[in-house]
Coordinates of C-alpha atoms and ligand atoms in Angstrom, one line a residue:
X1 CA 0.0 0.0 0.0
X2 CA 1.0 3.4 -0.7
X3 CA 0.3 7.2 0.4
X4 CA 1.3 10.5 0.5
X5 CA 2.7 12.5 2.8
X6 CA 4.2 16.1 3.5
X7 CA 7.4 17.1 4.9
X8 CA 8.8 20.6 5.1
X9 CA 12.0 22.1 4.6
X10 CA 13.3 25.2 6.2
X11 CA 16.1 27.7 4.2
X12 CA 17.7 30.5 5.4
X13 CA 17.0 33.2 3.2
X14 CA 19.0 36.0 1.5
X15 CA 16.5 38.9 -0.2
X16 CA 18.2 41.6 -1.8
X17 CA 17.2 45.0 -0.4
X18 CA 14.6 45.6 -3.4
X19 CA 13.3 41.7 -2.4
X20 CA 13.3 42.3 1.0
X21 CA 10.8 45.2 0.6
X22 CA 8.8 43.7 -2.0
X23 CA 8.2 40.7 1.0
X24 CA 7.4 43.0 3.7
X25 CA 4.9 44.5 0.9
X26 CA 3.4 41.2 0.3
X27 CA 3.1 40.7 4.0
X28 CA 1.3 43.8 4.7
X29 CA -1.3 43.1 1.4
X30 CA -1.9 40.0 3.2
X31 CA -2.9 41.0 6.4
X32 CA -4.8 44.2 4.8
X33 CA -6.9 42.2 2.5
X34 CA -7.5 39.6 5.6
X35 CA -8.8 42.4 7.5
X36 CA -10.9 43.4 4.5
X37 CA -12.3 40.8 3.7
X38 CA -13.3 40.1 7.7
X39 CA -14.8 43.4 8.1
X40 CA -16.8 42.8 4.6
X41 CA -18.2 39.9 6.0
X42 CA -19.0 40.8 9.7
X43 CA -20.4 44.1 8.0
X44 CA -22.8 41.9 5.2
X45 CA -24.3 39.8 7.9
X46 CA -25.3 42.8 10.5
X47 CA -27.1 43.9 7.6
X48 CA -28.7 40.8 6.5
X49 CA -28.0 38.2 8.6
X50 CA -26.3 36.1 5.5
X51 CA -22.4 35.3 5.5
X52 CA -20.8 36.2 2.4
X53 CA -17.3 35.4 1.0
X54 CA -15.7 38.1 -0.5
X55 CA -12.4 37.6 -2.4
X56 CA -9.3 39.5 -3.0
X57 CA -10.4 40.4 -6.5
X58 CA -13.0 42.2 -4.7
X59 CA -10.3 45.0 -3.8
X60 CA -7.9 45.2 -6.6
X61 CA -9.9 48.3 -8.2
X62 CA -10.3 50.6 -4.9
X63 CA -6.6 48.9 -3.8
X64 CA -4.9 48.9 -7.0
X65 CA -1.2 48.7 -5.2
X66 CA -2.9 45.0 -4.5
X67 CA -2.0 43.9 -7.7
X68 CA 1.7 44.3 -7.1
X69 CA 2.4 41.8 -5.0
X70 CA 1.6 37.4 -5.1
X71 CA -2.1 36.9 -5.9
X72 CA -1.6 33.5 -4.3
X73 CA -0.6 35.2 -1.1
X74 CA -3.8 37.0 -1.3
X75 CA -6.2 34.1 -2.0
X76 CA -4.0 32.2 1.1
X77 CA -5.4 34.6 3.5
X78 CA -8.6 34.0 2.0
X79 CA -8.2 30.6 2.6
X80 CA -6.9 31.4 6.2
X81 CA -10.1 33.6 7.5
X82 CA -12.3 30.6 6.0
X83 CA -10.1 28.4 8.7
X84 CA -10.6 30.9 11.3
X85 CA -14.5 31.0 11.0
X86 CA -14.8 27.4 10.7
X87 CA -12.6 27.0 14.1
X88 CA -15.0 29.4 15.6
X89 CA -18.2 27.6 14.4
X90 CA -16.8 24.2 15.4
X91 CA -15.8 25.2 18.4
X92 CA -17.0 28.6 19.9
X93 CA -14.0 28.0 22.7
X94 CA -11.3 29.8 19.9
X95 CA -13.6 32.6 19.6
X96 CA -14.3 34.9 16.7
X97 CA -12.1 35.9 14.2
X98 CA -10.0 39.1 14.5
X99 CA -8.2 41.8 12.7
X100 CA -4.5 41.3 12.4
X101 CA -2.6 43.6 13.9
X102 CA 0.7 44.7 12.3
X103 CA 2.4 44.3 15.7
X104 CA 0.9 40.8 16.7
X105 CA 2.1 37.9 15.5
X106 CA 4.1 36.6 12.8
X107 CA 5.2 37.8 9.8
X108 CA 5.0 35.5 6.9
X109 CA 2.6 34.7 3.7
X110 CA 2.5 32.0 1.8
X111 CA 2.4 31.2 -1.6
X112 CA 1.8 27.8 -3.9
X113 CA 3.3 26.3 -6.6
X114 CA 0.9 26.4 -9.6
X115 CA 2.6 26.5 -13.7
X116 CA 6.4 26.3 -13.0
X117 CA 5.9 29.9 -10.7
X118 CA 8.4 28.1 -7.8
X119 CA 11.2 26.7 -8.7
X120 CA 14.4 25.3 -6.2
X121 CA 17.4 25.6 -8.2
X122 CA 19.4 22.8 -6.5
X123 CA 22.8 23.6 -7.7
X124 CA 23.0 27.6 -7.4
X125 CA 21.0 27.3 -4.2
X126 CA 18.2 29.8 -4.8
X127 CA 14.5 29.4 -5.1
X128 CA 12.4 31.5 -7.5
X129 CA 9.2 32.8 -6.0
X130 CA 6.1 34.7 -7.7
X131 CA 6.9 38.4 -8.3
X132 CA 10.5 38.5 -6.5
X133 CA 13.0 36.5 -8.9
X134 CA 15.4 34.3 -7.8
X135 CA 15.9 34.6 -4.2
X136 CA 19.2 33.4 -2.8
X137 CA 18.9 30.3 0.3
X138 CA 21.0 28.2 2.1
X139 CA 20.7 24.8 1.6
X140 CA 21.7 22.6 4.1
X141 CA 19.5 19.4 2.9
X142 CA 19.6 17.8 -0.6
X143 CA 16.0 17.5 -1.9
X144 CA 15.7 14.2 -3.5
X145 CA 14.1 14.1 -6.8
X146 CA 10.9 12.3 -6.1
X147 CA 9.9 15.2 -3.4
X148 CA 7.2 17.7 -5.1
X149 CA 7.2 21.4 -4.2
X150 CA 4.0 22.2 -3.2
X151 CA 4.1 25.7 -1.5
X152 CA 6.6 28.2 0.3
X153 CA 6.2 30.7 3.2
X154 CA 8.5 33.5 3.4
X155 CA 8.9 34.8 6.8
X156 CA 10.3 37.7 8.3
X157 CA 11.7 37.0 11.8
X158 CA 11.6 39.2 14.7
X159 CA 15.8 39.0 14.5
X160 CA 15.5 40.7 10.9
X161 CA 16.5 37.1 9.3
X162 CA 14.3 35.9 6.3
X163 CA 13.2 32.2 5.9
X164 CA 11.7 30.2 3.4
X165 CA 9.9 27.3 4.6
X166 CA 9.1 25.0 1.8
X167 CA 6.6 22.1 1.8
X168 CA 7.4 18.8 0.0
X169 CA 4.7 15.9 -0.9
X170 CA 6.1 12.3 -1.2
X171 CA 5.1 9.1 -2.8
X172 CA 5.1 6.8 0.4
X173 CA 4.8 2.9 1.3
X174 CA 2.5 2.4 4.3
X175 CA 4.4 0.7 6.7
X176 CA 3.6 -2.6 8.0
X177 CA 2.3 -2.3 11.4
X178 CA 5.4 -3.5 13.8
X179 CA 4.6 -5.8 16.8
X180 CA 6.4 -4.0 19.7
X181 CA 9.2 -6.0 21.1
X182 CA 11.5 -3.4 22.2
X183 CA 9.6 -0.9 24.5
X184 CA 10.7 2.2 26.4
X185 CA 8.8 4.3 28.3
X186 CA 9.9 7.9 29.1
X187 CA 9.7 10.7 32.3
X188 CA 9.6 14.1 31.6
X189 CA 12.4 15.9 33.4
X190 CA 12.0 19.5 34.0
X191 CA 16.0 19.7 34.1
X192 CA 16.3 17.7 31.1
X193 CA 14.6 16.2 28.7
X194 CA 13.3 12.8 29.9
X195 CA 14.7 10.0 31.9
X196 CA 13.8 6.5 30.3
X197 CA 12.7 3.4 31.5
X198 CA 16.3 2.0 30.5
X199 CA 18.2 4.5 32.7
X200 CA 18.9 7.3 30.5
X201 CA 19.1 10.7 31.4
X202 CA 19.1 12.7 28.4
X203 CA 20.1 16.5 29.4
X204 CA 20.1 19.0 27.0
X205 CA 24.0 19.6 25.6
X206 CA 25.8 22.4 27.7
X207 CA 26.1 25.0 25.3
X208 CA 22.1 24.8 25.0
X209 CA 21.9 25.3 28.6
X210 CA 24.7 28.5 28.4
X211 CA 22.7 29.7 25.9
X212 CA 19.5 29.7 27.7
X213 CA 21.2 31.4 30.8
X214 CA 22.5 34.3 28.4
X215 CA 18.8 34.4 26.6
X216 CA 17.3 35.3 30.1
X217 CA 20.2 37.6 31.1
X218 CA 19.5 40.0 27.9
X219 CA 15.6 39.7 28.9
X220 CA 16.2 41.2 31.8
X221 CA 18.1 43.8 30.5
X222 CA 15.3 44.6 28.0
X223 CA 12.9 44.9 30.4
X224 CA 14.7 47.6 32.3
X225 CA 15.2 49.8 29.2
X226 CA 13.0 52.8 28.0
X227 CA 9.9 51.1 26.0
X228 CA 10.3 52.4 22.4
X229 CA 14.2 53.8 22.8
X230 CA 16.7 53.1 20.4
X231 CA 18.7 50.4 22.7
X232 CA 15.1 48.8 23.5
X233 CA 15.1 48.4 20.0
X234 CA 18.5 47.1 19.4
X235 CA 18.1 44.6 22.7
X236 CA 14.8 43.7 20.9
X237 CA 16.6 42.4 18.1
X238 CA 19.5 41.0 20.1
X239 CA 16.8 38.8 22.2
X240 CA 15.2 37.8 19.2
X241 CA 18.3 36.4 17.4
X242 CA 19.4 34.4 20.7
X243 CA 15.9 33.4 20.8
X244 CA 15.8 31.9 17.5
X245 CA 19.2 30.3 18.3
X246 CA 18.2 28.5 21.1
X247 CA 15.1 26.9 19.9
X248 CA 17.4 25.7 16.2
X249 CA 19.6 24.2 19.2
X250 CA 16.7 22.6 20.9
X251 CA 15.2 21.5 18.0
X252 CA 18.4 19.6 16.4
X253 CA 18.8 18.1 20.1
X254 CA 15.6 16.5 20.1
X255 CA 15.8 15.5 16.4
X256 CA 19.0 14.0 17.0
X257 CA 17.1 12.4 20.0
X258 CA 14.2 11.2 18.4
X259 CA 16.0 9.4 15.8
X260 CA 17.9 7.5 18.2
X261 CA 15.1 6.5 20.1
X262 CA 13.2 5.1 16.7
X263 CA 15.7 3.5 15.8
X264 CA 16.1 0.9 19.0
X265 CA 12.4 0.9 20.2
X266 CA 9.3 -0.2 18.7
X267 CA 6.9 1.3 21.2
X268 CA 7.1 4.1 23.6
X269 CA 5.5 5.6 26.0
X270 CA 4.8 8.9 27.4
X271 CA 3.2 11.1 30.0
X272 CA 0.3 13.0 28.4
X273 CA 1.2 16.1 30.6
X274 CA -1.1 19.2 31.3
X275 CA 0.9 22.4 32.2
X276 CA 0.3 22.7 35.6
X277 CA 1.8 19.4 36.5
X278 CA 5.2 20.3 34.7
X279 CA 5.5 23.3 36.5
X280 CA 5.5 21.1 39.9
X281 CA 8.0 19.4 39.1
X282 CA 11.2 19.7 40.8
X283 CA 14.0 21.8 40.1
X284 CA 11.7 23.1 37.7
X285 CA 13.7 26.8 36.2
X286 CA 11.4 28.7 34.7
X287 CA 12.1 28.5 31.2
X288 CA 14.2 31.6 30.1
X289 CA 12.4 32.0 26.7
X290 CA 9.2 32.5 28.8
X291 CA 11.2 34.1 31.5
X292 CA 9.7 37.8 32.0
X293 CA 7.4 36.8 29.4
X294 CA 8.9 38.8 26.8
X295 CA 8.4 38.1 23.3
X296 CA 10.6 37.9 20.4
X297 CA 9.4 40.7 19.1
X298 CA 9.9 42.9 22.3
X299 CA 6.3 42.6 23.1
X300 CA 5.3 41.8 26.7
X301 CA 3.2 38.8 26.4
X302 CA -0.2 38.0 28.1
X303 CA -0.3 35.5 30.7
X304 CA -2.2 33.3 28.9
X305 CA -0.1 33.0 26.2
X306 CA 3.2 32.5 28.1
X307 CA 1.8 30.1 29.7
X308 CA 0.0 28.0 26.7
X309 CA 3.2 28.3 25.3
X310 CA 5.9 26.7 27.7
X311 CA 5.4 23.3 27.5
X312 CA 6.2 23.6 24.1
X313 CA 9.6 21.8 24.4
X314 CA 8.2 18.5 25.5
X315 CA 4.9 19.0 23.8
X316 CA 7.5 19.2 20.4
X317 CA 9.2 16.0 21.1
X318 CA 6.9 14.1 21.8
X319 CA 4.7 15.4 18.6
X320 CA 8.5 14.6 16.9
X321 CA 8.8 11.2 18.1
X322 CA 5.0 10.2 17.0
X323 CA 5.1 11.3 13.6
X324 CA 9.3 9.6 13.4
X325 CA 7.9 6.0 15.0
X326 CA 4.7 6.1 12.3
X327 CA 7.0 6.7 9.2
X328 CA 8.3 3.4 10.6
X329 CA 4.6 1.5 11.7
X330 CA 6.0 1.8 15.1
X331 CA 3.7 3.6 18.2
X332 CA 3.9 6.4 20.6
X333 CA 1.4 5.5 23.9
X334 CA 0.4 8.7 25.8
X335 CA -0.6 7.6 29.4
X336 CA -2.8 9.2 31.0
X337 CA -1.9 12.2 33.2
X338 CA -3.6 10.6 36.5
X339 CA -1.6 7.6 36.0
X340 CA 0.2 7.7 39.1
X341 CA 3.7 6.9 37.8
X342 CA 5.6 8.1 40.4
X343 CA 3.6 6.4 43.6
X344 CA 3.6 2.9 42.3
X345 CA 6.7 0.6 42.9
X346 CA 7.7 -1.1 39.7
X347 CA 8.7 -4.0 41.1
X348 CA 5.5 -4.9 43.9
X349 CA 2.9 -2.8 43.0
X350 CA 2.7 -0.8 46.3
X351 CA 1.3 2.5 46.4
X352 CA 3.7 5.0 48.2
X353 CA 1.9 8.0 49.0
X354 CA 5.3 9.7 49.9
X355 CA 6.5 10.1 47.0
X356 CA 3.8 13.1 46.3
X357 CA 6.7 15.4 47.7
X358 CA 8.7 16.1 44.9
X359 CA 12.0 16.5 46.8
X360 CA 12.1 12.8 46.8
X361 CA 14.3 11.7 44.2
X362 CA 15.2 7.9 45.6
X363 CA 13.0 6.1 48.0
X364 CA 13.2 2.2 49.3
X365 CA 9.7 0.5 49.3
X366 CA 8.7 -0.4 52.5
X367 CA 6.9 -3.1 51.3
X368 CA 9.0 -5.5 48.8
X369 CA 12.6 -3.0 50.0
X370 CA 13.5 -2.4 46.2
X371 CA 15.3 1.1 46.1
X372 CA 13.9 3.0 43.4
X373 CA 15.7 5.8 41.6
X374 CA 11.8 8.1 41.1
X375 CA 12.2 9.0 37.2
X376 CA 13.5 5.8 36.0
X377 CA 11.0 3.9 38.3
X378 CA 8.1 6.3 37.0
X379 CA 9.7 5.5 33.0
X380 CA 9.1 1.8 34.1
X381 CA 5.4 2.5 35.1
X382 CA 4.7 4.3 32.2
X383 CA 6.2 1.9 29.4
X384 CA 4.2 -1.0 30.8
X385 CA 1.0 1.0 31.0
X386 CA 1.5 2.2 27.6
X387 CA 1.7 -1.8 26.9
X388 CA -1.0 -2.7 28.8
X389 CA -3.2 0.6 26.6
X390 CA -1.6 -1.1 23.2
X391 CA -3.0 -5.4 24.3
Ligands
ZN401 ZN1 7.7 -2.6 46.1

């Protein structure tokens, strides 16, 4: 059996000055026609209670500058506020769609290949988009010749660096569905990564961690400066490029971990972890690309956001390891979060209330004496729970 799937690619990207302009254009013609087209809408149902769905075309005679930039970046957004009022109608939790602000959020549009209009020129190492020409990229990963381009998005980072993010379909063989034999099950660790079942500890490398500490220190230095200065603005930048730093350093790490892992497990297990029971967890340091809450882009950010957006590292890993075992037929088991993985001796079964205190990193069971070392004993629990979920 056979399938597709979809991989994406990111490149580094090099506009000229005149390119780098004509994408910021684009960018802001996206997120003006967005708006446009939201407050067309909202406005044509107060009146008659109908929706409508207006279309950039709609605006290319009042807005001729429009016509200067992608018209697939254009009909994207389109695409993008159909998303957002389906989200809200399926699930009135996300709330109604709203005006993007050119402060807010992230600066990128996307385009899509359609009549030879992208092309990846493997050997000079540029990519020619709609309207901009051949645009210079590093390229770090040979593209075999099998992969088809389907779209790019062009972002422009808070840092001032330009990407291009470029998604790939492939022809693919269904893998056969693998019986697990070898099965792991892994702890989250606050201080790490995760400690598994087998003992390991994996830590994030040292120069991840110095990294981090230096992120945090120039946060706090931001936040003592004059809102709007010049140095603000400079330290903006300066947070933003060690921000983008550490999380291509994370990211590599848990790649690099990830692969390993596939490649000498069939099955694994995780903690399906809510927020609140990560930030409980000993020796817990906040992270520093929360700390302060400060945002790449210099922006404070809301409390809900900071927080939504911490467990990010794990969450990433372990969405990293699920999609890596599949390629390969193999499973990722998320326990459940009640599953008391920590209590339970591995070995008897016994139910030790005391380890609830978190300070507790080894404890003897007073009922069968094992000594337990508390990650790699709760790593246990969870790989044989995630079993006894997979029989
Ligand atoms: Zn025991």
């Amino acid at each position: 059996m056979s399938g597709k799937d979809h991989i994406a690619v990111r490149f580094r990207a090099y506009p000229t000055e005149e390119q780098a302009r004509q994408v910021n254009r684009t960018i802001g013609c996206v997120r003006f026609v967005y708006n446009l087209m939201l407050e067309t809408r909202i406005a044509h149902y107060q009146t008659t209670w109908e929706s409508c769905y207006p279309t950039p075309a709609l605006y290319k005679d009042t807005y001729p500058f429009l016509r200067e930039v992608d018209s697939f970046a254009l009909c994207n957004a389109q695409l993008a506020l159909e998303k957002a009022y389906k989200r809200f109608f399926e699930d009135r939790k996300t709330g109604f769609p709203k005006y993007k602000s050119k402060r807010r959020g992230r600066k990128t549009y996307t385009t899509n290949l359609s009549h030879g209009n992208i092309e990846l020129d493997d050997k000079a190492r540029r990519l020619k988009l709609p309207k901009l020409g051949w645009l210079a990229v590093r390229q770090h990963k040979r593209i075999p010749d099998d992969w088809k381009l389907k779209s790019v998005t062009v972002e422009h980072c808070p840092s001032g660096r330009y990407t291009a993010t470029i998604l790939f379909e492939y022809e693919t063989q269904i893998p056969e569905k693998v019986r697990p034999v070898k099965t792991v099950g892994l702890d989250y660790a606050s201080h790490g990564l995760y400690v598994s079942s087998d003992g390991e500890h994996a830590e994030y490398p040292g120069y991840y961690r110095k990294m981090q500490d230096k992120l945090a220190r120039e946060q706090r230095k931001l936040s003592h400066m004059v809102k709007g200065s010049a140095n603000w603005r400079k330290q903006c930048k300066r947070v933003a490029r060690l921000y983008e730093k550490t999380a291509n350093q994370r990211r590599d790490y848990q790649h690099k971990k990830a692969n390993r892992i596939v490649a000498s497990y069939d099955m694994v297990g995780v903690e399906a972890l809510s927020m609140k029971s990560m930030m409980k967890k000993p020796g817990t340091k906040p992270d520093p690309e929360r700390q302060g809450h400060y945002l790449p882009n210099g922006r404070k950010a809301r409390k809900g956001l900071a927080k939504s957006t911490s467990d990010n590292g794990y969450g990433m890993f372990c969405t990293m390891l699920e999609y890596k075992l599949a390629r390969q037929g193999k499973r990722l088991i998320r326990v459940d979060r009640w599953f008391p993985s920590s209590q339970l001796c591995h070995d008897c079964g016994y139910r030790n209330p005391q380890t609830k205190d978190l300070d507790v990193r080894e404890w003897t069971c007073p009922q069968c004496g094992v000594m337990h070392d508390r990650d790699v004993n709760a790593a246990r629990n969870i790989r044989d729970e995630a079993m006894r979920i997979i029989e």
